[in-house]
XYZ file of C-alpha atoms in Angstrom:
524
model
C -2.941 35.038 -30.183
C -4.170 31.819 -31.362
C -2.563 29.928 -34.263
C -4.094 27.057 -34.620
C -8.159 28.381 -35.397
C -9.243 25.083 -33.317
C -13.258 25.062 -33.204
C -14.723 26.208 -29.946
C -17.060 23.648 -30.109
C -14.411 20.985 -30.306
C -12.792 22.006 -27.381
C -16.000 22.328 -25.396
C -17.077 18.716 -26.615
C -13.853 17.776 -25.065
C -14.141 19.330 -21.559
C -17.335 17.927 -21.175
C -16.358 14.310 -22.067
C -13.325 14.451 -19.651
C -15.771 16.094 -16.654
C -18.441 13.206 -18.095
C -15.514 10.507 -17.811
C -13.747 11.833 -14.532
C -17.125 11.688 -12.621
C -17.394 8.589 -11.508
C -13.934 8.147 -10.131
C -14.228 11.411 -8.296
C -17.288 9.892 -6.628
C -15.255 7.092 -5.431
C -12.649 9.088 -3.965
C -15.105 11.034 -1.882
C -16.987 8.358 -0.434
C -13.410 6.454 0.815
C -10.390 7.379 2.492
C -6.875 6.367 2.657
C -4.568 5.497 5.988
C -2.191 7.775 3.884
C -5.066 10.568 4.072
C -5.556 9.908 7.528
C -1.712 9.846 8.585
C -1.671 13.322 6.066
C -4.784 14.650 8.697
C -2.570 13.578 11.748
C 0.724 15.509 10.229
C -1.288 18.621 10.088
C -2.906 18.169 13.581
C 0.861 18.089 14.725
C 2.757 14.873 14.803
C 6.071 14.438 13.674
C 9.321 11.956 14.969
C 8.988 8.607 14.678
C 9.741 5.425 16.895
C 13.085 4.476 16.935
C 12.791 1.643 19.444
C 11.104 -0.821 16.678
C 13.112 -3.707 15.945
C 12.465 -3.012 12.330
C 13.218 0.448 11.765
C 12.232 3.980 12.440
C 8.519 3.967 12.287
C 6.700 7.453 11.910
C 4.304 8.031 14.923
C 1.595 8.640 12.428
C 1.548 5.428 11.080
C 1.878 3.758 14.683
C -1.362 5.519 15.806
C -3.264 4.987 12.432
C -1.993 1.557 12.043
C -3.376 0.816 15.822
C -6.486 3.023 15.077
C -7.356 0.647 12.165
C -6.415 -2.104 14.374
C -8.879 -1.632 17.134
C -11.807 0.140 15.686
C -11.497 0.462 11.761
C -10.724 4.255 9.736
C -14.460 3.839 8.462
C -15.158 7.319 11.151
C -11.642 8.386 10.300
C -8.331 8.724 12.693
C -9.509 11.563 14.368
C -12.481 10.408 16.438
C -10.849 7.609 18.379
C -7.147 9.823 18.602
C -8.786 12.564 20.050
C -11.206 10.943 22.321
C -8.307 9.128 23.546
C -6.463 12.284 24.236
C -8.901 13.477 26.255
C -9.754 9.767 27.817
C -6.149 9.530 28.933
C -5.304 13.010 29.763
C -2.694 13.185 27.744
C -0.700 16.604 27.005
C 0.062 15.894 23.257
C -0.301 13.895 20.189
C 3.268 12.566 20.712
C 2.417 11.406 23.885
C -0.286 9.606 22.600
C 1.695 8.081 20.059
C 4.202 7.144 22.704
C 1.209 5.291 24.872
C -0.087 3.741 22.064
C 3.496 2.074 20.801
C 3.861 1.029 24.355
C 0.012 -0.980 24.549
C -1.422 1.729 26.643
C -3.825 2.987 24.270
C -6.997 0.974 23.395
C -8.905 3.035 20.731
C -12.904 3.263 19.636
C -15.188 5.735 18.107
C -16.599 7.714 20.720
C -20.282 8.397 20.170
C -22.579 11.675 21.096
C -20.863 14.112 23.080
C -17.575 12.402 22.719
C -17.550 12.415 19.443
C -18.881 16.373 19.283
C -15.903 16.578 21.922
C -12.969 15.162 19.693
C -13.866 15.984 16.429
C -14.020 19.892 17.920
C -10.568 19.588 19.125
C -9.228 17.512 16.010
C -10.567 20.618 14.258
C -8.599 22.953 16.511
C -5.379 21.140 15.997
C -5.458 20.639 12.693
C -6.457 24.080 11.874
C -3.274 25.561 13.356
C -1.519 23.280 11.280
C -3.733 24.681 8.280
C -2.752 28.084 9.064
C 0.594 27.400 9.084
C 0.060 26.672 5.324
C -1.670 29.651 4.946
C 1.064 31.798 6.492
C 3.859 30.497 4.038
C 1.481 30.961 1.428
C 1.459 34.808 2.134
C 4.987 34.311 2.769
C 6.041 33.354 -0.658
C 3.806 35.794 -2.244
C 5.976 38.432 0.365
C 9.906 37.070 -1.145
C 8.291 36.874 -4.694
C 7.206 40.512 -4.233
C 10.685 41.521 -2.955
C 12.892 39.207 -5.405
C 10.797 39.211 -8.276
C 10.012 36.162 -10.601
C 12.571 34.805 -13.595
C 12.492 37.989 -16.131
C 11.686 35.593 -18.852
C 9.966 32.586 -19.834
C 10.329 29.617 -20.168
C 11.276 29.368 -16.733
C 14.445 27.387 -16.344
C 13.913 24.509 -14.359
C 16.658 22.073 -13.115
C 17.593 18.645 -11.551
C 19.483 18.023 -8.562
C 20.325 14.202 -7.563
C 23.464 13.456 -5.084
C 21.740 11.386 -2.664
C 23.144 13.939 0.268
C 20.859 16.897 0.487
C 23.539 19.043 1.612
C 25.722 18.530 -1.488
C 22.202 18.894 -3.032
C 22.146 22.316 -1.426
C 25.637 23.106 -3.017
C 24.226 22.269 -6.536
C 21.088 24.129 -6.430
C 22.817 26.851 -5.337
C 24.890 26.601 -7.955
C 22.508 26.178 -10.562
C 20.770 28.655 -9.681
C 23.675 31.084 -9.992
C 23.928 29.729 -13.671
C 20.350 30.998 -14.551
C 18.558 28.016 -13.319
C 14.846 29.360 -12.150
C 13.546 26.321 -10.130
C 15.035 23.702 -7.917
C 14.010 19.980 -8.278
C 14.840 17.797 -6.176
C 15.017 14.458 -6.958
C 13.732 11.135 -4.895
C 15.548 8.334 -3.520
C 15.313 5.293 -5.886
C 11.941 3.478 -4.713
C 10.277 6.073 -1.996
C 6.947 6.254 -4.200
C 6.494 2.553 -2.936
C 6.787 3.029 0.524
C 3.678 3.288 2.414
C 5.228 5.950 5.163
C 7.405 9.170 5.014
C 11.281 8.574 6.575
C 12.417 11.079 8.818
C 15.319 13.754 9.126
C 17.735 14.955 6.667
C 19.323 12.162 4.142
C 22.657 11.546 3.537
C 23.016 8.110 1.698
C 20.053 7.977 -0.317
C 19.905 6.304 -3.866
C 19.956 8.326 -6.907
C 18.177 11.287 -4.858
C 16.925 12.094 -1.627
C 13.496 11.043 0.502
C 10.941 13.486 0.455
C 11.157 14.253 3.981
C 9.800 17.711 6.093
C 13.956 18.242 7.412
C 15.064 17.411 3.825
C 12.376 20.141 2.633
C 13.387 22.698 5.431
C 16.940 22.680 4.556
C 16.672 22.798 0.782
C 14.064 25.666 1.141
C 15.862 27.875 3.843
C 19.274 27.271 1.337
C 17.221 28.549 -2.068
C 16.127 31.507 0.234
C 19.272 32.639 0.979
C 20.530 32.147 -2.712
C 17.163 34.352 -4.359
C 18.391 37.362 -1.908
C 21.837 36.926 -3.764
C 20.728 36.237 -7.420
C 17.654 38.727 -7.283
C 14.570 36.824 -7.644
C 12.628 34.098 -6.338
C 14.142 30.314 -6.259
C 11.174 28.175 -6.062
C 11.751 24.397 -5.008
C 10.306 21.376 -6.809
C 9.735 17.759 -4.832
C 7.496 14.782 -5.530
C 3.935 14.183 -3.599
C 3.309 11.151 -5.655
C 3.407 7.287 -4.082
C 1.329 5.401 -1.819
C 2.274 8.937 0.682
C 1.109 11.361 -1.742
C -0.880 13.307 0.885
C 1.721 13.314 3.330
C 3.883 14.929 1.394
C 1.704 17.309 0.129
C 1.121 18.353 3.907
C 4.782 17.988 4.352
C 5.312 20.523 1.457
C 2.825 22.980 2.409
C 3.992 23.136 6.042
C 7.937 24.380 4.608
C 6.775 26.444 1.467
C 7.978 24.358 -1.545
C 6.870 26.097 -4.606
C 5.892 22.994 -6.632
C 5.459 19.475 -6.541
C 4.993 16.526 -9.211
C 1.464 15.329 -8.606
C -0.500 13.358 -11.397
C -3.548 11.848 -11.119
C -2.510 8.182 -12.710
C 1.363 8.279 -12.621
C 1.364 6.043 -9.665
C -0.812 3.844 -11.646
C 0.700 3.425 -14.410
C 4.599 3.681 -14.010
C 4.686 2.356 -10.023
C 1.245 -0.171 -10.351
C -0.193 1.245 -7.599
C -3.943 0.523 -6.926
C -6.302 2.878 -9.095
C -8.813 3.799 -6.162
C -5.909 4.362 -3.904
C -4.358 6.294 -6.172
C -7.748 8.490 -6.870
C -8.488 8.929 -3.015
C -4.656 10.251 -2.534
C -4.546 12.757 -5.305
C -7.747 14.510 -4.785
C -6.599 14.935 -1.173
C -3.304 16.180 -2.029
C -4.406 18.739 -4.798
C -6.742 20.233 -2.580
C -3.491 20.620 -0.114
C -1.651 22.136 -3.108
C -4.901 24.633 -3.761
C -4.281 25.906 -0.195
C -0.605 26.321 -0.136
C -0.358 27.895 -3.632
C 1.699 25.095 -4.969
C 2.422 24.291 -8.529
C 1.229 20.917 -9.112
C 3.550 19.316 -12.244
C 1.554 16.424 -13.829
C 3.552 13.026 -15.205
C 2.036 12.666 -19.688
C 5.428 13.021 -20.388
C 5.974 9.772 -18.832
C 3.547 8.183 -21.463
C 5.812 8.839 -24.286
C 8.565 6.738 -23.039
C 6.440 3.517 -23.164
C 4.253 4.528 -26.029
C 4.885 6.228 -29.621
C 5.011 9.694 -29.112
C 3.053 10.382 -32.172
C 0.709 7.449 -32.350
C -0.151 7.956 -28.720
C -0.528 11.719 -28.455
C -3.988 11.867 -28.144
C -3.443 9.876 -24.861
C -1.316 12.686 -23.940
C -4.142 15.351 -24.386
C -6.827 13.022 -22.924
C -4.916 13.129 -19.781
C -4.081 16.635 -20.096
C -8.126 16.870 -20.065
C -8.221 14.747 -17.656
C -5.793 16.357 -14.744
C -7.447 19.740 -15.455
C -10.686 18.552 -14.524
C -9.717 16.240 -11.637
C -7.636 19.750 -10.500
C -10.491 21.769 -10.754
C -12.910 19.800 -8.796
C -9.911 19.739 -5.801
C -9.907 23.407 -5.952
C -6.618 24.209 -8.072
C -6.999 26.786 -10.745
C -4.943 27.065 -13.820
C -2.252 29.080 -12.265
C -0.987 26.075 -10.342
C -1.990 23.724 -12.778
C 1.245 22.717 -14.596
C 0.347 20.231 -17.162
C 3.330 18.353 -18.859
C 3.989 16.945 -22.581
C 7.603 16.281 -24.051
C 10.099 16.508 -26.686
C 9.613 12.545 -27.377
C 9.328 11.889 -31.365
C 11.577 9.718 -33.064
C 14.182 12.401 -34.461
C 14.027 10.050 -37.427
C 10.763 10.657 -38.123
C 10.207 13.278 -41.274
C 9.171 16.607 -39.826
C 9.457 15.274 -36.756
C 10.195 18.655 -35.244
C 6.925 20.395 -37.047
C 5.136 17.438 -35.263
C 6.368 18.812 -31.875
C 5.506 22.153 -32.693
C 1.865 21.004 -33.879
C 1.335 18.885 -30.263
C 3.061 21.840 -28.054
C 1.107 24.174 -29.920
C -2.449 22.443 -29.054
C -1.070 22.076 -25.402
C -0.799 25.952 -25.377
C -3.595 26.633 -26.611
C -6.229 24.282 -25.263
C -4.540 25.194 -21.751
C -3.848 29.301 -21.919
C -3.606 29.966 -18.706
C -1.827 26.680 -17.360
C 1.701 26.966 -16.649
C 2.869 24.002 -19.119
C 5.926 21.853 -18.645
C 7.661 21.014 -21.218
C 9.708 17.905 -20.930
C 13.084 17.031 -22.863
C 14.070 14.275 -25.253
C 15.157 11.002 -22.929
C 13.612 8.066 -25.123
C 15.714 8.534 -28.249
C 18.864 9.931 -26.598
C 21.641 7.480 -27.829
C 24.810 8.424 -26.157
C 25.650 10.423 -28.851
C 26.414 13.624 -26.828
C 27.197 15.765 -29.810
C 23.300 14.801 -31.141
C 22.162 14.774 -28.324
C 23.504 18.317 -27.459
C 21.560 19.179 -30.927
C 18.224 17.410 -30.169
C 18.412 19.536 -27.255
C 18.569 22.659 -29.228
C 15.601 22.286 -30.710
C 13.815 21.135 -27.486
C 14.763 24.776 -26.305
C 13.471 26.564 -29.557
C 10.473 24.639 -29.417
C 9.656 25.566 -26.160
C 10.422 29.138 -27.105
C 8.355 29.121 -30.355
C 4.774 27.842 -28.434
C 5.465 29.815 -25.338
C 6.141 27.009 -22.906
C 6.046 28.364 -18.740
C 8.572 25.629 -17.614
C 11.460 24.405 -19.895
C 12.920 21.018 -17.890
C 16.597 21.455 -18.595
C 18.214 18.289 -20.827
C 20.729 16.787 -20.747
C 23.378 15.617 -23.410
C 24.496 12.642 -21.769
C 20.883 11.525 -21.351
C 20.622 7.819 -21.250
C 24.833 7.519 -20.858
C 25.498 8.787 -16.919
C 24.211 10.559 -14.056
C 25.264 14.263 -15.184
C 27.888 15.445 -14.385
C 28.672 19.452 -12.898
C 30.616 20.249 -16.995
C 27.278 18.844 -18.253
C 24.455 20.696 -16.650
C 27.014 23.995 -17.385
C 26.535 22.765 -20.839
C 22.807 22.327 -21.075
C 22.540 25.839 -19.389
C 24.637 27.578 -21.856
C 22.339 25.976 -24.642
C 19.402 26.898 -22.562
C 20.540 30.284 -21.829
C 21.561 30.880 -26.002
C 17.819 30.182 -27.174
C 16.696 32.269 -24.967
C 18.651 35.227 -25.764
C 18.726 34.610 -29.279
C 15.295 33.685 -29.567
C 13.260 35.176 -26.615
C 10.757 36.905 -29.234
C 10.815 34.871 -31.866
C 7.267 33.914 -31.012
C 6.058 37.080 -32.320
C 6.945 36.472 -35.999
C 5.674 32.550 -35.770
C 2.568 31.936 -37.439
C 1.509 27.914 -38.771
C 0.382 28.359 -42.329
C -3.333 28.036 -41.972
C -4.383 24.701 -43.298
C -0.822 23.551 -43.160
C 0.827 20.461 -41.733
C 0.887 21.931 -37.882
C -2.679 23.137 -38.144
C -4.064 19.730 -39.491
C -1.729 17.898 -37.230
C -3.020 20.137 -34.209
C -6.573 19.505 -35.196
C -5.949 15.633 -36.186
C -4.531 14.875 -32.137
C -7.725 16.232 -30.620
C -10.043 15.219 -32.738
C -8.481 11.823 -32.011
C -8.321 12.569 -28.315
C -12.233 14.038 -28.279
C -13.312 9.996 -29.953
C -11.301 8.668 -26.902
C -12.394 10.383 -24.362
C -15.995 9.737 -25.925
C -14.851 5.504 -25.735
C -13.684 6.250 -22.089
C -17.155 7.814 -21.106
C -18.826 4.605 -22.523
C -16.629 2.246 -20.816
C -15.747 4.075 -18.031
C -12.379 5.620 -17.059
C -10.948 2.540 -14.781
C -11.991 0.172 -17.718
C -9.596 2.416 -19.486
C -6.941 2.293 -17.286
C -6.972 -1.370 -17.306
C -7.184 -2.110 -20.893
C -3.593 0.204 -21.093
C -4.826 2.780 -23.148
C -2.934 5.082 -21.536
C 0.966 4.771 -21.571
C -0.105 1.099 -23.094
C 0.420 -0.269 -19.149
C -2.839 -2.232 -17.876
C -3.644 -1.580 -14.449
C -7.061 -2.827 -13.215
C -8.883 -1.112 -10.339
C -8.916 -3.968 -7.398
C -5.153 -4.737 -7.859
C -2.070 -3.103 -7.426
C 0.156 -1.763 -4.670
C -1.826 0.135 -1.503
C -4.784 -1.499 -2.238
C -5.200 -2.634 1.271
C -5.313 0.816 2.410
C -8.324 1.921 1.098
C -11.071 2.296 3.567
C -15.295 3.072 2.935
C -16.431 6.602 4.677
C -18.799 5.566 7.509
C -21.938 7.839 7.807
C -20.330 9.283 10.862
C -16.594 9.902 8.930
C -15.213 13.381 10.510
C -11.673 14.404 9.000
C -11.236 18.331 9.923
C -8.420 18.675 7.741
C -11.078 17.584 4.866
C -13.527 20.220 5.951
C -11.433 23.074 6.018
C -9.950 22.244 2.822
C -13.346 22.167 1.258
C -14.283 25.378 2.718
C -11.662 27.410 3.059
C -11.892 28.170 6.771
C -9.015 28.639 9.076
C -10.723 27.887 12.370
């Protein structure tokens, strides 16, 4: 039931600014593509290893045929044209052949015209459409184990961190934490992987602070979590990141080994990695419309603003983007199901009623977004190393997310800010978790905001503020915006930035199967 008697009309002014505002940049990102979009269309059509004869490293076969693609005859008519023609040109059995030929100078590439091109673009289509009904088979497969193992009986959903830089001791602790009540499974990147412009291979075992988003690394934690719901009695699902300058590889990546969800926001990569805006644009609406096919949670970054901005001087921001994501989502396909917006427990504990201020903006979050399976982020920025107040600020993180019927409560951590956590720590955080929940489950029932009181007018005061931005952002335009740091106060404009160089015009003649059947829906 609503609490917070926002106007209708408000919130319809709003929609319609952030569809007005969002326009633009989702023209760009249709009329250009990405080598990470292409290498993404390539994954799907089949190719995986990489070439471990280059004197600098493993290098994906992907990016050895794209890179060479680009090379000889340009991505303006896409990767699949000239790899397929030259399939057929050199009678090759496979894609990995092809790769092969091409690392060893065999391959000279061009966009075949007439026939040709009817030729390869019908069997790109063929190959990557048994890669898209892969997808579509562990879709129906995770709808078959949630059926059997049931989902979490409660919400919040308990959702939990794991970060050894070995995935099979990651494998130990998500197993673990799952025993302890923990609902979801996320597993945390190497240091630095958002900023590398291909996808390693195989399992890790040495990573920094995390593990690569990698299709073995995937497998393994997936096929472990499996196991574990049989034991526990109910579904597992397993969180990565398809973010970076490979955002729609690893969307692929995750949609070909069932992960569940994935943290995927439309100017994270902007703001907090400085990658270039149109790159950025071209990557995510690819990726969502991935996640739209394989059913995946996508888990979007506003939290992140707070840590660089004032949580309450800067909330509208958080809402814009909120606005924002749900739009971009839509237009890729996602509906709200899988659209897990985020906000956070972020204001000043000093502050006076600083925790009726969280309960005012996690209020408007629920309500502006009913159907949206919200993430609500813990207190990081003013965690002090006290673990004793930090244990406490926690506390009320957990009732908060209780009170306004948050879908996915992001486990925190005491020693926040202090160390990596350790095993006795995350116990910790679970019990506290685990006592809200029990001792609070329905105390959402008996919570009702005195009507004209300081949560209502606070509620009301952050998106009126956020419908005058997003009114600013329509006049100026939403990249202006971006570059003048109005979000997450970091100023990224659109022609800089990491990846830049990797942004490519369509052609007139552009084919990308992968694109097509995403649009439509078809499987053949």
């Amino acid at each position: 039931m609503p609490l917070l008697d926002l106007d209708p009309d408000v919130v319809a002014t709003a929609r319609k600014l952030a569809a007005r505002a969002a326009e633009p940049v989702v023209r760009i990102a249709k009329a250009h593509t990405t080598v990470a979009v292409e290498r993404a269309t390539l994954r799907l059509a089949g190719i995986t290893g990489a070439d471990t004869t280059h004197r600098a490293g493993d290098v994906p076969w992907v990016n050895r045929v794209v890179d060479t693609v680009r090379e000889h005859c340009g991505l303006e008519h896409g990767v699949v044209l000239p790899a397929f023609h030259a399939l057929r040109e050199h009678d090759l059995g496979s894609l990995t052949e092809l790769a092969e030929a091409t690392a060893a100078g065999q391959i000279q590439y061009r966009v075949p015209a007439g026939r040709d091109a009817d030729r390869a673009a019908k069997t790109g289509r063929v190959a990557v459409a048994r890669g898209m009904r892969t997808v579509d088979r562990n879709r129906a497969q995770r709808d078959r184990l949630v059926a059997r193992f049931g989902n979490p009986p409660q919400r919040p959903w308990i959702y939990l961190i794991v970060a050894t830089g070995d995935i099979d001791e990651d494998v130990v602790q998500a197993a673990n934490a799952a025993r302890a009540g923990a609902d979801i499974i996320a597993v945390i990147r190497s240091t630095g992987q958002s900023l590398l412009d291909y996808v390693p291979e195989g399992a890790t075992h040495h990573g920094f602070a995390g593990t690569y988003a990698t299709q073995e690394n995937f497998r393994i934690m997936r096929a472990a979590m499996d196991d574990v719901s049989k034991e526990v009695g109910r579904y597992i699902r397993v969180t990565n990141y398809a973010s970076g300058l490979c955002m729609p590889e690893i969307a692929v990546l995750g949609g070909l080994q069932r992960l569940d969800m994935m943290l995927n926001d439309s100017m994270y990569g902007i703001l907090f990695r400085d990658i270039n805006p149109i790159r950025t644009f071209v990557d995510q609406r690819f990726s969502r419309q991935v996640h739209a096919r394989a059913g995946i949670v996508i888990n979007t970054g506003e939290d992140n603003y707070l840590t660089t901005a004032d949580a309450v001087d800067a909330a509208h921001t958080v809402t814009v983007s909120q606005l924002l994501n749900e739009h971009f989502a839509h237009e890729a396909g996602l509906p709200d199901e899988l659209l897990g917006l985020g906000h956070a427990f972020e204001i000043n504990p000093k502050v006076p009623d600083s925790f009726r201020l969280e309960l005012a903006h996690a209020l408007l979050a629920r309500e502006l977004f009913p159907d949206a399976p919200l993430k609500w982020m813990p207190p990081t920025k003013h965690m002090t190393g006290d673990v004793f107040n930090g244990y406490l600020l926690d506390g009320f993180f957990n009732l908060a997310g209780v009170l306004t019927g948050q879908s996915i409560l992001l486990v925190g951590m005491m020693t926040e800010a202090v160390v990596t956590p350790f095993l006795s720590d995350r116990d910790l955080a679970l019990q506290n978790v685990r006592y809200v929940l029990n001792a609070a489950a329905g105390l959402r029932e008996d919570f009702r905001p005195a009507p004209g009181g300081l949560i209502v007018k606070r509620a009301h005061q952050v998106l009126g503020e956020a419908v005058d931005l997003l009114d600013r952002i329509v006049r100026d335009g939403l990249l202006d915006a971006i570059a003048d740091g109005t979000f997450g106060l970091m100023k990224r404009p659109p022609d800089k930035g990491k990846g830049a160089d990797g942004v490519v015009e369509k052609a007139d003649g552009y084919r990308n199967p992968a694109a097509d059947l995403l649009e439509t829906g078809e499987t053949k």
